[in-house]
CSV table of C-alpha atoms and ligand atoms in Angstrom, one decimal:
chain,number,residue,atom,x,y,z
A,1,MET,CA,0.1,0.0,0.0
A,2,GLU,CA,1.2,3.2,-0.9
A,3,ILE,CA,0.7,6.1,1.7
A,4,GLY,CA,1.2,10.1,1.3
A,5,ILE,CA,0.0,13.7,0.7
A,6,ASP,CA,-3.6,13.5,-1.0
A,7,LYS,CA,-4.4,17.1,-0.4
A,8,ILE,CA,-2.4,20.3,0.5
A,9,GLY,CA,-3.7,23.8,1.6
A,10,PHE,CA,-1.9,26.8,2.9
A,11,TYR,CA,-3.0,30.0,4.7
A,12,THR,CA,-1.2,33.3,5.6
A,13,PRO,CA,-2.6,36.3,7.0
A,14,HIS,CA,-3.7,39.5,5.1
A,15,LEU,CA,-1.1,41.6,6.3
A,16,TYR,CA,2.7,42.0,5.4
A,17,VAL,CA,5.7,44.4,5.8
A,18,ASP,CA,8.0,45.0,2.9
A,19,MET,CA,11.6,43.9,3.6
A,20,ASN,CA,13.1,46.8,1.9
A,21,LYS,CA,11.3,49.3,3.8
A,22,LEU,CA,12.0,47.2,7.2
A,23,ALA,CA,15.7,47.6,6.2
A,24,VAL,CA,15.8,50.9,5.7
A,25,GLU,CA,13.9,51.6,9.3
A,26,ARG,CA,16.5,49.3,10.8
A,27,ASN,CA,19.7,51.0,9.1
A,28,VAL,CA,20.9,48.1,6.9
A,29,GLU,CA,21.2,47.7,3.2
A,30,PRO,CA,18.1,46.5,1.7
A,31,GLU,CA,19.9,43.8,-0.2
A,32,LYS,CA,20.8,42.3,3.2
A,33,PHE,CA,17.5,41.4,3.7
A,34,THR,CA,16.5,40.5,0.0
A,35,ILE,CA,19.6,38.7,-1.1
A,36,GLY,CA,21.7,37.9,2.2
A,37,ILE,CA,18.6,36.4,3.9
A,38,GLY,CA,16.3,36.4,0.9
A,39,GLN,CA,13.3,37.5,2.0
A,40,GLU,CA,11.1,39.8,0.2
A,41,LYS,CA,7.7,40.2,2.3
A,42,MET,CA,7.2,39.3,6.1
A,43,ALA,CA,3.3,37.9,6.8
A,44,ILE,CA,2.1,39.7,10.2
A,45,ALA,CA,-0.8,38.4,12.1
A,46,PRO,CA,-3.1,40.3,13.5
A,47,LEU,CA,-4.8,39.5,16.9
A,48,THR,CA,-7.5,37.9,15.4
A,49,GLN,CA,-5.2,35.3,13.8
A,50,ASP,CA,-3.7,32.9,16.1
A,51,PRO,CA,-2.1,29.3,15.2
A,52,VAL,CA,-5.4,27.6,15.8
A,53,THR,CA,-7.0,30.0,13.3
A,54,LEU,CA,-4.4,29.8,10.7
A,55,ALA,CA,-4.4,26.0,10.7
A,56,ALA,CA,-8.2,25.8,10.4
A,57,ASN,CA,-8.3,28.6,7.3
A,58,ALA,CA,-5.7,26.5,6.0
A,59,ALA,CA,-7.6,23.2,6.1
A,60,LEU,CA,-11.1,25.0,5.5
A,61,ASP,CA,-10.2,25.2,1.6
A,62,ILE,CA,-9.0,21.6,1.0
A,63,LEU,CA,-11.4,19.4,2.7
A,64,ASP,CA,-14.9,17.9,1.5
A,65,GLU,CA,-17.5,16.2,3.5
A,66,GLU,CA,-15.9,12.8,2.4
A,67,ASP,CA,-12.8,13.9,4.2
A,68,LYS,CA,-14.7,15.2,7.3
A,69,GLU,CA,-16.5,11.7,7.7
A,70,LYS,CA,-13.1,9.8,7.1
A,71,ILE,CA,-10.7,11.9,8.9
A,72,ASP,CA,-10.3,10.0,12.5
A,73,PHE,CA,-6.6,11.7,13.4
A,74,VAL,CA,-5.8,15.5,13.6
A,75,LEU,CA,-2.5,15.8,14.4
A,76,PHE,CA,-1.2,19.6,14.9
A,77,GLY,CA,2.6,20.3,14.8
A,78,THR,CA,3.1,23.5,16.3
A,79,GLU,CA,5.9,25.6,18.6
A,80,SER,CA,3.4,28.5,19.2
A,81,GLY,CA,0.8,26.5,21.1
A,82,ILE,CA,-2.0,28.7,22.9
A,83,ASP,CA,-2.1,26.4,25.7
A,84,GLN,CA,0.1,24.2,28.0
A,85,SER,CA,-2.6,21.4,28.4
A,86,LYS,CA,-5.1,21.4,25.9
A,87,SER,CA,-4.4,20.6,22.1
A,88,ALA,CA,-4.8,22.9,19.2
A,89,ALA,CA,-6.0,19.9,17.3
A,90,VAL,CA,-9.3,19.9,19.4
A,91,TYR,CA,-10.1,23.5,18.4
A,92,VAL,CA,-9.6,22.8,14.7
A,93,HIS,CA,-11.3,19.5,15.0
A,94,ARG,CA,-14.5,21.5,16.2
A,95,LEU,CA,-14.1,24.4,13.9
A,96,LEU,CA,-14.0,22.2,10.8
A,97,GLY,CA,-16.9,20.1,12.0
A,98,LEU,CA,-15.0,16.8,11.6
A,99,ASN,CA,-16.3,13.4,12.5
A,100,PRO,CA,-16.4,13.3,16.6
A,101,GLN,CA,-15.0,9.6,16.2
A,102,ALA,CA,-11.4,11.0,16.0
A,103,ARG,CA,-8.2,11.2,17.8
A,104,ALA,CA,-6.7,15.0,18.0
A,105,VAL,CA,-3.1,15.8,19.5
A,106,GLU,CA,-0.6,18.5,19.2
A,107,VAL,CA,2.8,17.3,18.5
A,108,LYS,CA,6.0,19.5,19.4
A,109,GLN,CA,9.7,19.7,18.3
A,110,ALA,CA,10.5,23.2,17.2
A,111,CYS,CA,10.0,23.3,13.3
A,112,TYR,CA,10.1,19.3,13.3
A,113,GLY,CA,6.6,18.9,14.6
A,114,ALA,CA,4.7,18.6,11.5
A,115,THR,CA,7.2,15.9,10.2
A,116,ALA,CA,6.9,14.2,13.3
A,117,ALA,CA,3.0,14.3,12.5
A,118,ILE,CA,3.3,13.2,9.0
A,119,GLN,CA,5.4,10.2,10.4
A,120,MET,CA,3.0,9.3,12.5
A,121,ALA,CA,0.1,9.7,9.9
A,122,LYS,CA,1.9,7.0,7.9
A,123,GLY,CA,1.8,4.7,10.6
A,124,HIS,CA,-1.8,5.4,11.3
A,125,ILE,CA,-2.9,4.9,7.7
A,126,ALA,CA,-0.7,1.5,7.3
A,127,LEU,CA,-2.8,0.0,10.3
A,128,ASN,CA,-6.2,1.6,9.0
A,129,PRO,CA,-6.0,2.1,5.5
A,130,GLU,CA,-9.7,3.3,4.8
A,131,SER,CA,-8.8,6.1,7.3
A,132,LYS,CA,-7.5,9.9,6.7
A,133,VAL,CA,-5.4,12.0,8.9
A,134,LEU,CA,-5.4,15.6,9.1
A,135,VAL,CA,-1.9,17.0,9.4
A,136,LEU,CA,-1.3,20.6,10.3
A,137,GLY,CA,1.7,22.9,10.6
A,138,SER,CA,0.7,26.2,12.2
A,139,ASP,CA,2.9,28.9,13.8
A,140,ILE,CA,3.8,32.5,14.3
A,141,ALA,CA,7.6,33.4,14.3
A,142,ARG,CA,8.3,35.9,16.8
A,143,TYR,CA,12.0,37.1,17.7
A,144,GLY,CA,11.2,40.9,18.8
A,145,LEU,CA,11.7,44.2,17.2
A,146,ASN,CA,15.0,45.0,16.4
A,147,THR,CA,16.4,41.7,17.0
A,148,GLY,CA,18.8,39.8,14.9
A,149,GLY,CA,16.0,37.2,14.0
A,150,GLU,CA,13.6,40.0,13.2
A,151,ALA,CA,13.9,39.6,9.6
A,152,THR,CA,13.2,35.9,10.0
A,153,GLN,CA,9.5,36.2,11.7
A,154,GLY,CA,6.4,35.2,9.7
A,155,ALA,CA,3.2,33.6,10.2
A,156,GLY,CA,1.1,31.0,8.4
A,157,ALA,CA,0.0,27.3,8.1
A,158,VAL,CA,-0.1,24.3,6.1
A,159,ALA,CA,-3.0,21.7,6.1
A,160,MET,CA,-2.4,18.5,4.6
A,161,VAL,CA,-4.6,15.3,4.2
A,162,VAL,CA,-2.5,12.1,4.5
A,163,SER,CA,-4.0,8.7,3.0
A,164,ALA,CA,-3.6,5.5,1.2
A,165,ASP,CA,-3.2,6.1,-2.5
A,166,PRO,CA,-2.7,9.6,-2.2
A,167,SER,CA,-3.4,12.1,-5.4
A,168,ILE,CA,-0.7,14.2,-4.9
A,169,MET,CA,2.7,12.6,-3.4
A,170,VAL,CA,3.4,9.3,-2.3
A,171,LEU,CA,5.7,9.2,0.8
A,172,GLU,CA,8.5,6.6,0.2
A,173,GLY,CA,9.7,4.3,3.0
A,174,PRO,CA,13.2,5.1,3.7
A,175,SER,CA,14.0,7.9,5.8
A,176,ALA,CA,17.1,9.3,7.6
A,177,TYR,CA,16.6,10.8,11.1
A,178,LEU,CA,18.9,12.1,13.9
A,179,THR,CA,18.5,14.0,17.3
A,180,ALA,CA,21.3,16.0,19.4
A,181,ASP,CA,20.6,18.1,22.4
A,182,VAL,CA,21.8,21.4,21.0
A,183,MET,CA,21.0,25.2,22.3
A,184,ASP,CA,20.4,26.8,19.0
A,185,PHE,CA,17.1,28.0,19.5
A,186,TRP,CA,14.4,27.8,22.1
A,187,ARG,CA,11.6,29.4,23.9
A,188,PRO,CA,10.9,29.3,27.6
A,189,VAL,CA,7.5,29.0,28.6
A,190,TYR,CA,7.5,32.6,30.1
A,191,SER,CA,8.5,34.1,26.9
A,192,ASP,CA,6.4,34.4,23.7
A,193,GLU,CA,9.5,35.3,21.8
A,194,ALA,CA,12.2,32.8,20.6
A,195,PHE,CA,15.9,32.9,21.9
A,196,VAL,CA,18.3,32.1,19.3
A,197,ASP,CA,22.3,31.7,18.6
A,198,GLY,CA,21.8,32.7,15.1
A,199,LYS,CA,25.2,31.7,13.4
A,200,PHE,CA,25.3,28.4,15.8
A,201,SER,CA,21.9,27.6,14.5
A,202,ASN,CA,22.7,28.0,11.0
A,203,GLU,CA,25.9,25.7,11.4
A,204,GLN,CA,23.7,23.0,13.2
A,205,TYR,CA,21.2,23.1,10.5
A,206,ILE,CA,23.9,22.6,7.7
A,207,ALA,CA,25.7,19.7,10.0
A,208,PHE,CA,22.1,17.9,10.6
A,209,PHE,CA,21.5,17.9,6.7
A,210,SER,CA,24.8,16.7,5.9
A,211,SER,CA,24.6,13.9,8.4
A,212,ALA,CA,20.9,12.9,7.3
A,213,TRP,CA,22.2,13.0,3.7
A,214,GLU,CA,25.1,10.6,4.6
A,215,GLN,CA,22.8,8.2,6.4
A,216,TYR,CA,20.2,8.5,3.9
A,217,LYS,CA,22.7,7.4,0.9
A,218,SER,CA,23.7,4.5,2.7
A,219,LYS,CA,20.1,3.3,3.8
A,220,THR,CA,19.1,3.8,0.0
A,221,GLY,CA,22.0,3.6,-2.4
A,222,GLN,CA,20.6,6.8,-4.0
A,223,GLY,CA,22.6,10.2,-4.8
A,224,LEU,CA,21.9,13.5,-6.0
A,225,ALA,CA,21.0,12.4,-9.7
A,226,ASP,CA,18.0,10.3,-8.1
A,227,PHE,CA,16.2,13.4,-7.3
A,228,GLU,CA,14.5,16.2,-9.2
A,229,ALA,CA,14.5,18.7,-6.2
A,230,PHE,CA,14.9,19.0,-2.6
A,231,SER,CA,12.5,20.8,-0.4
A,232,PHE,CA,14.1,22.4,2.8
A,233,HIS,CA,12.7,23.7,6.1
A,234,LEU,CA,13.2,27.4,5.1
A,235,PRO,CA,13.8,29.8,8.3
A,236,TYR,CA,14.8,32.2,5.6
A,237,THR,CA,15.2,31.3,2.0
A,238,LYS,CA,19.1,31.6,1.8
A,239,MET,CA,19.3,28.8,4.6
A,240,GLY,CA,17.9,26.1,2.1
A,241,LYS,CA,20.4,27.1,-0.5
A,242,LYS,CA,23.4,27.0,2.0
A,243,ALA,CA,22.5,23.5,2.9
A,244,LEU,CA,22.0,22.3,-0.8
A,245,ARG,CA,25.4,24.0,-1.6
A,246,ALA,CA,27.1,21.6,0.9
A,247,VAL,CA,26.4,18.6,-1.0
A,248,LEU,CA,26.3,19.8,-4.3
A,249,ASP,CA,29.8,18.9,-5.6
A,250,GLU,CA,28.9,15.3,-5.4
A,251,GLY,CA,27.0,15.6,-8.5
A,252,THR,CA,27.4,16.9,-12.1
A,253,GLU,CA,27.0,20.2,-13.4
A,254,GLU,CA,23.6,19.4,-14.5
A,255,ASP,CA,22.5,18.1,-11.1
A,256,SER,CA,23.6,21.4,-9.6
A,257,GLU,CA,21.8,23.6,-12.3
A,258,ARG,CA,18.5,21.3,-11.5
A,259,LEU,CA,18.7,21.6,-8.0
A,260,LEU,CA,19.7,24.9,-7.5
A,261,ALA,CA,16.8,26.1,-10.0
A,262,ASN,CA,14.0,24.1,-8.4
A,263,HIS,CA,15.1,25.5,-4.8
A,264,GLN,CA,14.8,28.8,-6.1
A,265,ILE,CA,11.2,27.7,-7.3
A,266,GLY,CA,10.6,25.9,-4.3
A,267,ALA,CA,11.4,29.4,-2.1
A,268,VAL,CA,9.0,31.8,-3.9
A,269,TYR,CA,6.1,31.4,-1.3
A,270,ASN,CA,8.5,31.4,1.8
A,271,ARG,CA,10.3,34.6,0.3
A,272,ASN,CA,6.8,36.3,0.3
A,273,VAL,CA,6.0,34.7,4.1
A,274,GLY,CA,8.7,34.6,6.4
A,275,ASN,CA,9.5,31.7,8.7
A,276,ILE,CA,6.2,29.7,9.6
A,277,TYR,CA,8.4,27.1,11.7
A,278,THR,CA,6.2,23.7,11.5
A,279,ALA,CA,4.8,24.5,8.1
A,280,SER,CA,8.0,26.0,6.4
A,281,LEU,CA,9.2,22.8,4.6
A,282,TYR,CA,5.7,22.1,3.4
A,283,LEU,CA,5.1,25.8,2.4
A,284,SER,CA,8.2,25.3,0.3
A,285,LEU,CA,6.8,21.8,-1.3
A,286,LEU,CA,3.7,23.6,-2.2
A,287,SER,CA,5.6,26.7,-3.8
A,288,LEU,CA,7.7,23.9,-5.7
A,289,LEU,CA,4.5,21.8,-6.7
A,290,GLU,CA,2.6,25.0,-7.6
A,291,GLN,CA,5.2,27.2,-9.2
A,292,SER,CA,7.3,24.7,-11.3
A,293,GLU,CA,6.3,23.9,-14.8
A,294,ASP,CA,9.0,21.2,-15.3
A,295,LEU,CA,8.2,18.7,-12.7
A,296,GLN,CA,7.1,15.3,-14.1
A,297,ASP,CA,4.8,12.6,-12.8
A,298,GLY,CA,7.0,10.4,-11.0
A,299,SER,CA,9.5,12.8,-10.1
A,300,ARG,CA,11.5,12.3,-6.6
A,301,ILE,CA,11.6,15.4,-4.4
A,302,GLY,CA,13.8,15.1,-1.2
A,303,LEU,CA,12.4,16.5,1.9
A,304,PHE,CA,14.5,17.8,4.8
A,305,SER,CA,12.9,18.9,8.2
A,306,TYR,CA,15.1,20.8,10.7
A,307,GLY,CA,13.7,21.4,14.1
A,308,SER,CA,15.8,23.4,16.7
A,309,GLY,CA,17.0,21.7,19.7
A,310,ALA,CA,17.3,19.5,17.5
A,311,VAL,CA,15.8,17.0,15.3
A,312,GLY,CA,16.5,16.4,11.7
A,313,GLU,CA,15.0,14.0,9.1
A,314,LEU,CA,15.5,13.5,5.5
A,315,PHE,CA,12.8,11.6,3.5
A,316,ALA,CA,11.6,11.5,-0.2
A,317,GLY,CA,8.3,11.7,-1.8
A,318,ARG,CA,7.4,10.9,-5.4
A,319,LEU,CA,4.9,12.6,-7.5
A,320,GLN,CA,1.7,10.8,-8.5
A,321,PRO,CA,0.3,10.9,-12.1
A,322,GLY,CA,-2.2,13.7,-12.6
A,323,TYR,CA,-1.0,15.5,-9.2
A,324,ARG,CA,-1.4,19.2,-10.9
A,325,GLU,CA,-5.2,18.7,-10.9
A,326,HIS,CA,-5.2,18.4,-7.1
A,327,LEU,CA,-3.6,21.7,-6.4
A,328,ASN,CA,-5.2,24.8,-5.5
A,329,VAL,CA,-3.1,27.2,-7.4
A,330,ALA,CA,-5.7,29.8,-8.0
A,331,ARG,CA,-6.7,29.8,-4.4
A,332,HIS,CA,-3.2,30.4,-3.2
A,333,SER,CA,-2.5,33.1,-6.0
A,334,GLU,CA,-5.5,35.1,-4.9
A,335,LEU,CA,-4.4,34.8,-1.3
A,336,PHE,CA,-1.1,36.5,-2.0
A,337,ALA,CA,-2.7,38.9,-4.3
A,338,THR,CA,-5.2,40.2,-1.8
A,339,ARG,CA,-2.8,41.0,1.1
A,340,LYS,CA,-2.7,44.3,2.3
A,341,GLU,CA,0.8,46.1,3.1
A,342,VAL,CA,1.3,47.7,6.5
A,343,THR,CA,4.1,50.5,7.4
A,344,VAL,CA,7.0,49.4,9.5
A,345,SER,CA,5.2,51.5,12.3
A,346,GLU,CA,2.0,49.8,11.7
A,347,TYR,CA,3.6,46.3,11.9
A,348,GLU,CA,5.3,47.3,15.1
A,349,GLU,CA,2.3,48.5,16.6
A,350,ILE,CA,0.6,45.3,15.7
A,351,PHE,CA,3.6,43.4,17.1
A,352,GLN,CA,3.1,45.0,20.3
A,353,GLU,CA,-0.5,44.3,20.6
A,354,THR,CA,-0.9,41.0,22.5
A,355,LEU,CA,-3.6,39.2,24.3
A,356,PRO,CA,-4.0,39.7,27.9
A,357,THR,CA,-2.2,37.4,30.1
A,358,ASP,CA,-3.9,38.7,33.6
A,359,GLY,CA,-7.0,36.8,32.9
A,360,SER,CA,-9.0,39.6,31.9
A,361,SER,CA,-11.8,39.4,29.0
A,362,LEU,CA,-11.5,40.9,25.4
A,363,ASP,CA,-13.6,41.3,22.2
A,364,LEU,CA,-12.0,41.7,18.9
A,365,ASP,CA,-13.1,43.3,15.6
A,366,ILE,CA,-13.3,40.6,13.4
A,367,ASP,CA,-14.8,42.7,10.6
A,368,GLN,CA,-11.3,43.8,9.7
A,369,ASP,CA,-10.1,40.5,9.1
A,370,PRO,CA,-11.1,38.7,5.6
A,371,ALA,CA,-10.1,35.4,7.0
A,372,LYS,CA,-13.2,32.8,7.4
A,373,ILE,CA,-12.1,31.5,10.8
A,374,CYS,CA,-11.0,34.1,13.3
A,375,LEU,CA,-10.2,34.7,17.0
A,376,SER,CA,-13.2,37.1,18.2
A,377,GLY,CA,-11.8,37.4,21.7
A,378,ILE,CA,-11.1,35.9,25.2
A,379,GLU,CA,-14.1,35.2,27.8
A,380,GLY,CA,-13.6,33.2,31.1
A,381,HIS,CA,-9.9,32.4,30.3
A,382,SER,CA,-10.9,30.9,27.1
A,383,ARG,CA,-10.4,31.9,23.2
A,384,GLN,CA,-13.4,32.5,21.3
A,385,TYR,CA,-13.4,31.4,17.7
A,386,VAL,CA,-15.7,32.1,15.1
A,387,ASN,CA,-16.1,30.2,11.6
A,388,LYS,CA,-17.7,33.0,9.7
A,389,ALA,CA,-18.4,30.4,6.9
A,390,SER,CA,-20.5,28.2,9.4
A,391,ASN,CA,-22.2,31.2,10.7
A,392,ILE,CA,-23.3,32.5,7.2
A,393,GLU,CA,-24.2,28.9,6.4
A,394,ALA,CA,-26.3,28.9,9.6
A,395,GLU,CA,-27.9,32.2,8.8
A,396,LYS,CA,-28.8,30.8,5.3
A,397,ILE,CA,-30.6,27.8,6.9
A,398,SER,CA,-32.5,29.8,9.2
A,399,ALA,CA,-33.8,32.4,6.4
A,400,ARG,CA,-34.9,29.1,4.4
A,401,ALA,CA,-36.7,28.1,7.4
A,402,GLU,CA,-38.5,31.2,7.8
A,403,ARG,CA,-39.6,31.5,4.4
B,1,HMG,P1,22.7,38.5,11.2
B,1,HMG,O1,23.7,38.5,11.8
B,1,HMG,O2,21.8,39.6,11.0
B,1,HMG,O3,22.9,38.4,9.4
B,1,HMG,O4,21.9,37.0,11.3
B,1,HMG,P2,24.5,38.3,8.7
B,1,HMG,O5,25.5,39.2,9.2
B,1,HMG,O6,24.8,36.7,9.2
B,1,HMG,O7,24.1,38.3,7.2
B,1,HMG,C1,23.3,37.5,6.7
B,1,HMG,C2,23.7,37.3,5.0
B,1,HMG,O8,23.5,38.5,4.6
B,1,HMG,C3,25.1,36.8,5.0
B,1,HMG,O9,25.2,36.1,4.0
B,1,HMG,C4,25.6,38.2,4.7
B,1,HMG,O10,27.0,38.0,3.8
B,1,HMG,C5,24.5,38.7,3.8
B,1,HMG,P3,25.9,34.6,4.3
B,1,HMG,O11,27.2,34.6,4.7
B,1,HMG,O12,25.1,34.1,5.4
B,1,HMG,O13,25.8,33.9,2.9
B,1,HMG,N1,24.7,40.3,3.6
B,1,HMG,C6,24.5,40.8,2.3
B,1,HMG,N2,24.1,40.1,1.1
B,1,HMG,C7,24.1,41.0,0.2
B,1,HMG,N3,23.9,42.3,0.3
B,1,HMG,C8,24.1,43.1,1.4
B,1,HMG,C9,24.6,42.3,2.5
B,1,HMG,N4,24.7,42.6,3.9
B,1,HMG,C10,25.0,41.0,4.5
B,1,HMG,N5,24.3,44.5,1.7
B,1,HMG,C11,20.4,35.1,11.1
B,1,HMG,C12,21.3,36.2,10.5
B,1,HMG,C13,19.8,34.2,10.3
B,1,HMG,C14,21.6,34.5,11.9
B,1,HMG,C15,19.5,35.9,11.8
B,1,HMG,O14,18.4,36.6,11.2
B,1,HMG,C16,18.7,34.8,13.0
B,1,HMG,O15,19.2,34.6,14.1
B,1,HMG,N6,17.8,34.3,12.6
B,1,HMG,C17,17.0,33.5,13.3
B,1,HMG,C18,17.7,31.9,13.5
B,1,HMG,C19,17.4,31.1,12.2
B,1,HMG,O16,16.7,31.6,11.5
B,1,HMG,N7,18.4,30.2,12.0
B,1,HMG,C20,18.2,29.3,10.8
B,1,HMG,C21,18.8,28.1,11.2
B,1,HMG,S1,18.0,27.1,12.7
B,1,HMG,C22,16.2,26.7,12.1
B,1,HMG,O17,16.0,26.8,10.7
B,1,HMG,C23,15.4,26.4,13.3
B,1,HMG,C24,14.1,27.7,13.3
B,1,HMG,O18,13.5,27.8,12.2
B,1,HMG,C25,13.6,27.0,14.7
B,1,HMG,C26,12.9,25.9,14.6
B,1,HMG,O19,13.3,24.9,14.4
B,1,HMG,O20,11.9,26.2,15.6
B,1,HMG,C27,14.7,28.7,13.4
């Protein structure tokens, strides 16, 4: 039985800041951000979007009634969780109206969480071939204003349905993975901003990729020529290129050209969103699938996941015949096209608006947020979520009943 990605969706908030303008305000040359880091636009989450709503909005677009019935496991990878106890998956399960006969859990290991979720989903489908698993990766990356990591923030989510006989990509069996206890990036429970040793984190990322690649080659006997492309976890787009370059001298000139060109294509969405931690690798995969015109059915794509702290995993997927018909290119280009730019000072204001931490209640204006699923406030220590789409549906039903 072949198991893999049957559907894939993405959501990012409607606001962004231009990296050229951020550079000017921070007194650095714009090329440092746009070329040195490789970021063009950075998604900004308003208070009405949190990791739960981002993930639910990403999933909303891809699920049909059959999926909602068959999904019996919701796995939510995140490192910006909203609760120490209750999983974000349970909120999403309700907001999407999924079958109650389902498991729902949150998975944490920095940016690796969604990859761990994918591997667990594969195991679940192997035991229950008729079921489907909803895998979510959703995060808001925050380092703080005027910090070294500021240019590598972002917000967004990717949702994937994992099933048997998938329409988009079969996830192949062999996988190379490793864990080592390193302090390159972490976020203690008392802080809503990450701590990072930037240069060290870059080095660890490359060391983990090189080591996973050696392990992968000895497990599979494959080399660079067996891959049409590599998708990387992209904390910023230059990072993937640096890791790829570390192994390119093993291949031919043609391998280098192909892999570097596909890396560029796979970085298009990330360049315009920023780091979305758990979802970054899958956003890069989505960018490659939706923006490349050269990929063929059957092409093998390597996927490298890195979660600081640290866990790394390298595995591969093979594109299914007709995979393009199962993508949502029009929806994603509309999502990018309808975003609104904010000035640097508006971004700073939004960044500093945080939810109360003293238990007080709050009402948020969700009319300013075009997302279907929003955080509408806090009441009795509990986040209040609204699915405008299902409210519209409910209103339509009651209007029909009154007629
Ligand atoms: P920095 O000190 O601001 O930047 O930190 P820099 O001085 O290293 O410059 C960055 C690049 O811009 C350099 O290129 C410069 O040469 C270049 P490189 O040597 O790296 O190839 N540059 C220019 N290029 C063109 N024109 C110019 C110019 N000026 C300079 N005028 C850093 C950068 C990424 C370290 C910082 O932003 C940071 O700490 N970010 C957060 C940490 C991070 O993203 N680490 C990545 C690996 S760890 C990871 O991926 C896990 C993570 O996602 C978390 C998780 O797992 O949960 C972070």
